[in-house]
mmCIF file of C-alpha atoms in Angstrom:
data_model
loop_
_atom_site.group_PDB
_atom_site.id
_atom_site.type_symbol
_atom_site.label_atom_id
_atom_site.label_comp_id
_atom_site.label_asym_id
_atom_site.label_seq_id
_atom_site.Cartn_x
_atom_site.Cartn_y
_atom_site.Cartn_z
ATOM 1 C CA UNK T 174 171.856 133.570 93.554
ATOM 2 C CA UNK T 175 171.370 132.315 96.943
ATOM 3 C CA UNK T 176 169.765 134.886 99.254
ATOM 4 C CA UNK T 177 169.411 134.687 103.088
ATOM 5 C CA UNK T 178 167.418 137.417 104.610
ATOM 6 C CA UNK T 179 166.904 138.614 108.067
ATOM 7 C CA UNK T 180 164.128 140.441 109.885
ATOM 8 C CA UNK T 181 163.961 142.886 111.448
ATOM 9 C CA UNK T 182 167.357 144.741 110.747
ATOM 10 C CA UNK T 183 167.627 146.382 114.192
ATOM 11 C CA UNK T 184 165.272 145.729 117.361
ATOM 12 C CA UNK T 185 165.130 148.282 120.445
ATOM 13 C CA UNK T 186 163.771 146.282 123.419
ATOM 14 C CA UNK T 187 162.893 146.526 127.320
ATOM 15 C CA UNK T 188 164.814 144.672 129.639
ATOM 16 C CA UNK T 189 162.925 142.077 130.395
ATOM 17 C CA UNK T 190 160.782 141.767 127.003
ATOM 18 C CA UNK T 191 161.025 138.715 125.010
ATOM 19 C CA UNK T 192 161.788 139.247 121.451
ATOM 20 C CA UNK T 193 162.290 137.043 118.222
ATOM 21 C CA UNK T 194 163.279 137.355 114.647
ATOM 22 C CA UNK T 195 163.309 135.598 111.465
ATOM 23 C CA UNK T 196 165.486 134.313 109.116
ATOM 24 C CA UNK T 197 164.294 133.126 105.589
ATOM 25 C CA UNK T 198 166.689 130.688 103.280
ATOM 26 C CA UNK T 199 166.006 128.970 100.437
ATOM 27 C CA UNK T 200 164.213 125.964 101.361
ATOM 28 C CA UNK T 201 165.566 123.891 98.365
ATOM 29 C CA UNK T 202 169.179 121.795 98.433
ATOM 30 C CA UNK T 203 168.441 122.385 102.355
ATOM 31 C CA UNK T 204 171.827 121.462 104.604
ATOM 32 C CA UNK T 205 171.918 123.258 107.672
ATOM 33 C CA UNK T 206 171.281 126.825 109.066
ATOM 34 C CA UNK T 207 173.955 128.674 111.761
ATOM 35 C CA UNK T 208 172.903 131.059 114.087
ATOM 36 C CA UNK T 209 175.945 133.408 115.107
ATOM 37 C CA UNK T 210 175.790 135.814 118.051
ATOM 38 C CA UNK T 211 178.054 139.092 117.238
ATOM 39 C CA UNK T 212 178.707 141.904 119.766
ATOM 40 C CA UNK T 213 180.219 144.634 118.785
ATOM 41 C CA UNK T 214 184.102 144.840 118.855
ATOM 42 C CA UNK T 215 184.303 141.305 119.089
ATOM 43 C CA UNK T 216 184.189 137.968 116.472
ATOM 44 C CA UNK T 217 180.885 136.208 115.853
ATOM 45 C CA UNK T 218 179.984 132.928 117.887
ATOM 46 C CA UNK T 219 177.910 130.334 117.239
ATOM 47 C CA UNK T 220 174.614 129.977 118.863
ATOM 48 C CA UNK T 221 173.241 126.939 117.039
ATOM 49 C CA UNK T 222 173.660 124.721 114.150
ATOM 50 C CA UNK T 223 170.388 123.151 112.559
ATOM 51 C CA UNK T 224 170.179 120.452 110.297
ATOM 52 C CA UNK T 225 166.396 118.578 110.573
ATOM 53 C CA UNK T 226 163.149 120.444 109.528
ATOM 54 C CA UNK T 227 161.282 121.130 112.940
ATOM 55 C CA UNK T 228 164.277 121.172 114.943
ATOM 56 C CA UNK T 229 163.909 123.348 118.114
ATOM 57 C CA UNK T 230 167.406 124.125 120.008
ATOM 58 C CA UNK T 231 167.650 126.203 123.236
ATOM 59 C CA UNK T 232 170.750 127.462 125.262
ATOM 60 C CA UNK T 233 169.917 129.558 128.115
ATOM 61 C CA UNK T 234 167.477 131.904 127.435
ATOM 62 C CA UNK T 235 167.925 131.927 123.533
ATOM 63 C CA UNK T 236 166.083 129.437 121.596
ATOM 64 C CA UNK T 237 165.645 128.485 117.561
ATOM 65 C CA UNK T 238 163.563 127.053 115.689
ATOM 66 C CA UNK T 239 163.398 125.314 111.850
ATOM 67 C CA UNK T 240 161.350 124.966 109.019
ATOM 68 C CA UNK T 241 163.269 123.398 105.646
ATOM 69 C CA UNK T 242 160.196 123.332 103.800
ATOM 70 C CA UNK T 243 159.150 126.717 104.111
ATOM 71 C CA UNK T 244 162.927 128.227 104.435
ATOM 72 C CA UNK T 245 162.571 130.024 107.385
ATOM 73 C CA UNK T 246 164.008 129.925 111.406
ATOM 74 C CA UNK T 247 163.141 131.724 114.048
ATOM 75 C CA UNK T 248 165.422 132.873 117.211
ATOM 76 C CA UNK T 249 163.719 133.749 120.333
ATOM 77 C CA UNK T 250 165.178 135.606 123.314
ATOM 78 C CA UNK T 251 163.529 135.294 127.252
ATOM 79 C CA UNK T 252 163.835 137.551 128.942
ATOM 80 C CA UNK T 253 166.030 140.132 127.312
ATOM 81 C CA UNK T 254 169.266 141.170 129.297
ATOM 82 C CA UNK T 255 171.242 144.252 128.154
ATOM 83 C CA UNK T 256 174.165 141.942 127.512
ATOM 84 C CA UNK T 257 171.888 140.405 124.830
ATOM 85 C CA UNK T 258 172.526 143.382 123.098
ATOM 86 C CA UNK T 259 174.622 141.987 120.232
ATOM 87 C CA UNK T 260 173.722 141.854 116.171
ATOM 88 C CA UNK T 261 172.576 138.135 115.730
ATOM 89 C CA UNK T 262 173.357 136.370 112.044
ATOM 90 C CA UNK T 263 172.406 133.220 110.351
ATOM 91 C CA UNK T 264 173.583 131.519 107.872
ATOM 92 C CA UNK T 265 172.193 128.931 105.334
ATOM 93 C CA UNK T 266 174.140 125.980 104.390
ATOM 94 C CA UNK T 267 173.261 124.152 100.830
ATOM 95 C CA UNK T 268 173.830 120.776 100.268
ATOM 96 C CA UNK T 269 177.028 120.843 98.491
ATOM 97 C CA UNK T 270 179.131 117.885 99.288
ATOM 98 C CA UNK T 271 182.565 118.940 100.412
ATOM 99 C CA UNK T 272 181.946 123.002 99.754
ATOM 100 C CA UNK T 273 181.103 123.571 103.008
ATOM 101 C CA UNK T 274 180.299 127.230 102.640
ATOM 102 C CA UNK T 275 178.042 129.354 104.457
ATOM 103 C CA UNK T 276 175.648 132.091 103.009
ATOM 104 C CA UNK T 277 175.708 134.618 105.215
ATOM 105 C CA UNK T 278 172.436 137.128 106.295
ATOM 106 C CA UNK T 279 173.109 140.391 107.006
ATOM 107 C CA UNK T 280 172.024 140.032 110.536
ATOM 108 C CA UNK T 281 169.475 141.795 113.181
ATOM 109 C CA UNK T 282 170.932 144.452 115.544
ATOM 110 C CA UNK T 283 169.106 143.909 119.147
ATOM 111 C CA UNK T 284 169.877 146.717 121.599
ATOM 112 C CA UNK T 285 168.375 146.148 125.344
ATOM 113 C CA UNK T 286 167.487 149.305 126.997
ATOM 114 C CA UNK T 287 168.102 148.530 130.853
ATOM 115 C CA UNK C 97 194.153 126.411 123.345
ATOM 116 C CA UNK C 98 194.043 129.603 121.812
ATOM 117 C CA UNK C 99 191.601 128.510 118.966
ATOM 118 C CA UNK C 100 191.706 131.059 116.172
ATOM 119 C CA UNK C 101 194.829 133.450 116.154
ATOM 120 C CA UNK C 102 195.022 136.220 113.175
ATOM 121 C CA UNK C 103 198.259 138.494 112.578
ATOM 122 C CA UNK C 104 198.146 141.340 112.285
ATOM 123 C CA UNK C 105 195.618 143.115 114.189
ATOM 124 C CA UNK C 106 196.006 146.122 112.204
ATOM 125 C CA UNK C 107 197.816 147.648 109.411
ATOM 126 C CA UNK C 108 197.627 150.693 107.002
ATOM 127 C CA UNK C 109 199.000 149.901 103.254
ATOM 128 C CA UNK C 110 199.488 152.473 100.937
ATOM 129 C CA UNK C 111 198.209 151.385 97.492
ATOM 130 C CA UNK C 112 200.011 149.030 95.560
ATOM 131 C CA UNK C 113 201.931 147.718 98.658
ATOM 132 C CA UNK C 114 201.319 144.030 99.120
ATOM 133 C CA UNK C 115 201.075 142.027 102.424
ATOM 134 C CA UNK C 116 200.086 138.366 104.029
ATOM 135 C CA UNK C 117 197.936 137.885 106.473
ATOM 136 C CA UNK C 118 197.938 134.990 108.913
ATOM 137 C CA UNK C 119 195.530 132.837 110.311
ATOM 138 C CA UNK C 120 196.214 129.977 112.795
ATOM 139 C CA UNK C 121 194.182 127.246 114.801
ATOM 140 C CA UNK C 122 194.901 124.586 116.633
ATOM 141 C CA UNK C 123 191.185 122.876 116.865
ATOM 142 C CA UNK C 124 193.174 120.148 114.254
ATOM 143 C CA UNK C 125 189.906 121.438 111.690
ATOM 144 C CA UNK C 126 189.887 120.744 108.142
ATOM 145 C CA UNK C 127 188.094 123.865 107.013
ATOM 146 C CA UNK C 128 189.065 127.356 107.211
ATOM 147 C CA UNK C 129 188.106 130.759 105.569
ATOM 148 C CA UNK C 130 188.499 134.186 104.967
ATOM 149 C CA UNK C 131 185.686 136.642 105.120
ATOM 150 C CA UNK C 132 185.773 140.699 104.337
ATOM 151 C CA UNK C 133 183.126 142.576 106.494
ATOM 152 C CA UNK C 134 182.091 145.909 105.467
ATOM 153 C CA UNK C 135 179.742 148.411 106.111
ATOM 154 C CA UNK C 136 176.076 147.215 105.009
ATOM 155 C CA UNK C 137 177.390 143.886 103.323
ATOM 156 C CA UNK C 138 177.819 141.462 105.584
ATOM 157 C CA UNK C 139 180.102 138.687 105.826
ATOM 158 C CA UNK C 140 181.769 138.176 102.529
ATOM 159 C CA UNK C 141 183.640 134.948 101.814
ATOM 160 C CA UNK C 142 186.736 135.894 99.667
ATOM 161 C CA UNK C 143 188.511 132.196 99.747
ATOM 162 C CA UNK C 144 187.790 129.197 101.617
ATOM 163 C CA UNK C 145 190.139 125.505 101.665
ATOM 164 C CA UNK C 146 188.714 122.144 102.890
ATOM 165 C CA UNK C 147 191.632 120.868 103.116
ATOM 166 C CA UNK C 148 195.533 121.008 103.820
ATOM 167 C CA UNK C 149 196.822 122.283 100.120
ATOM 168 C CA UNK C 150 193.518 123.039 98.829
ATOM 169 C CA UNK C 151 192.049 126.038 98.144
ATOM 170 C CA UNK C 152 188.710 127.411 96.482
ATOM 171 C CA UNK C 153 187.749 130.802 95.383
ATOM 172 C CA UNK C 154 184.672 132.434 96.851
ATOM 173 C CA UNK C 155 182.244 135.565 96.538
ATOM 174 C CA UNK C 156 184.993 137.849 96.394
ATOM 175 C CA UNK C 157 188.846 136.377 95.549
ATOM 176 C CA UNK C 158 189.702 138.987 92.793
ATOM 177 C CA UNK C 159 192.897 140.683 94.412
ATOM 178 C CA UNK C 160 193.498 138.045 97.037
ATOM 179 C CA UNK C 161 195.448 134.503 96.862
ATOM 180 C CA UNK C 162 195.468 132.109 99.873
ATOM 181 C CA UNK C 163 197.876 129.464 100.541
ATOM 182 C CA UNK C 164 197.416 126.280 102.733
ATOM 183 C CA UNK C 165 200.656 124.554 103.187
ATOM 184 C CA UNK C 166 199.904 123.319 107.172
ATOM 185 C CA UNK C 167 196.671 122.536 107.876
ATOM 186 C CA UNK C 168 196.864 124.460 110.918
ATOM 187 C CA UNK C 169 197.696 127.935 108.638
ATOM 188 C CA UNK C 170 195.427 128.985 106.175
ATOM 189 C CA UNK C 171 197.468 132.444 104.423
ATOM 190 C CA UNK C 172 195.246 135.658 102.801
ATOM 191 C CA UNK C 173 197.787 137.525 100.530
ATOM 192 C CA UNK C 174 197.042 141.078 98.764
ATOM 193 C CA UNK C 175 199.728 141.231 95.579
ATOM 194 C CA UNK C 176 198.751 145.418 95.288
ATOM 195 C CA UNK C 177 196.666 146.622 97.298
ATOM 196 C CA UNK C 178 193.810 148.539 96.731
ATOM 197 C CA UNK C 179 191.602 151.042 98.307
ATOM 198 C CA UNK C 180 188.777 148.972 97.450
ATOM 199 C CA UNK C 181 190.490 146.281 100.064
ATOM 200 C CA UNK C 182 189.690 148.461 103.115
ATOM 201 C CA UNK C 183 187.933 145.916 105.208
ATOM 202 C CA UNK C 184 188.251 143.944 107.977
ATOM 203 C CA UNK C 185 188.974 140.664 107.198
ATOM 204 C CA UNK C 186 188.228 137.854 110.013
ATOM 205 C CA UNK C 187 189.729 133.729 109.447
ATOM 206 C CA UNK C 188 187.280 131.396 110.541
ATOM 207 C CA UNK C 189 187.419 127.465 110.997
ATOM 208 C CA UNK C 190 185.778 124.440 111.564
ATOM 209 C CA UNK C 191 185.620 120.466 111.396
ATOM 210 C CA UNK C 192 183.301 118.408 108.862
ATOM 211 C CA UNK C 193 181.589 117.163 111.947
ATOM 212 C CA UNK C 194 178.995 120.251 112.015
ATOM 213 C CA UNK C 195 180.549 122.736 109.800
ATOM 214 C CA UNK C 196 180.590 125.407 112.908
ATOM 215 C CA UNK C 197 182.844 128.122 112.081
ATOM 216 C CA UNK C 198 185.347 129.548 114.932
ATOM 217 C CA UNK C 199 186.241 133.443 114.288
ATOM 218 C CA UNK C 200 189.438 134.967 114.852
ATOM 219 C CA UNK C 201 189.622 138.494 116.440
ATOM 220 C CA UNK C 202 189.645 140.453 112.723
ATOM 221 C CA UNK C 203 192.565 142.344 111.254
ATOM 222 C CA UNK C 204 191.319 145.812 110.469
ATOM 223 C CA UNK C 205 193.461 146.972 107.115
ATOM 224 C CA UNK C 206 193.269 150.143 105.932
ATOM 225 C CA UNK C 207 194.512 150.898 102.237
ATOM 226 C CA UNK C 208 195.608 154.339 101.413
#
């Protein structure tokens, strides 16, 4: 059984305050981990997809990092806007050839207080 | 370019009814899938195809079948429905290039 688990499950933050959480995988038949961005009433998006232990990837204010050997990624937010408010998921992908699945995390709720 | 389309939005069943639901995009990708979200769980992958007619059971298929006849289509099908099968189910696809997954809005199905 392939578990993906995120911390914290829910975040209350300032405007203004940077945050970041984690996201631990297993670090073995490594292929890539997703970060999705999910607000509520809509579909989840994708933020980033990481493939190469140490990768860092930034869009905007929002920024990840990797580590395949120790199964864990971080996602950092700058800043914190209220429309940052949003539950954000990752994902693990294992090395599977062409069963491109994704193991899913249960996600981190961020609410911004403005 | 509407990306990922999914009929219906919504629709109540009463148990043992059956029903299809749709998914459609037009991002010419090879994979697509169909997740149940509930409550506490998370995204659930029920079936999943890599390709245009193939399919591949995942997590959860037991009460579902999925047919992928166009590669632009990707079918979710509940034979008798089940009040178990309350969910919202969202379609999702993507290319082999990075394996990032495009959501459709959700169908929210409510079995009675």
């Amino acid at each position: 059984i392939l578990n993906v688990e995120q911390s914290p499950q829910s975040l209350h933050v300032q405007e203004g305050d940077s945050t970041n959480f984690t996201c631990s995988f297993p670090s073995s038949n490594f292929y890539a981990l997703h970060w999705y961005r999910w607000e509520t009433a809509k579909s989840p998006e994708a933020l980033f997809v990481m493939t190469l232990n140490g990768d860092e990837k930034k869009k905007g204010r929002i920024s990840a990092t990797l580590n395949t050997k120790e199964g864990y990624s971080y996602l950092y937010i700058k800043g914190s806007q209220p429309e940052d408010s949003a539950t954000y998921l990752c994902a693990f992908e294992k090395n599977a050839g062409n069963n491109r699945k994704l193991i899913w995390g249960l996600g981190t709720s961020l609410a911004v207080n403005p | 370019n509407a990306g990922v389309t999914q009929t219906p939005k919504f629709r109540v069943l009463k148990t043992g009814q059956s029903m299809t639901l749709l998914c459609a995009q037009d991002m010419n990708h090879e994979y697509m899938y169909w997740y149940r979200q509930d409550p506490g769980m998370g995204l659930r992958l029920i079936h999943y195809s890599v390709g245009e007619g193939t399919t591949a059971k995942g997590e959860v298929p037991d009460g579902y079948n999925v047919s992928r006849l166009k590669k632009q289509n990707f079918l979710l099908g509940l034979e008798s429905a089940a009040p178990s099968q309350t969910s919202v189910y969202f379609c999702a696809s993507s290319s082999s290039v990075n394996n990032e997954q495009f959501f459709g809005p959700g169908t929210r199905l409510t079995v009675l």
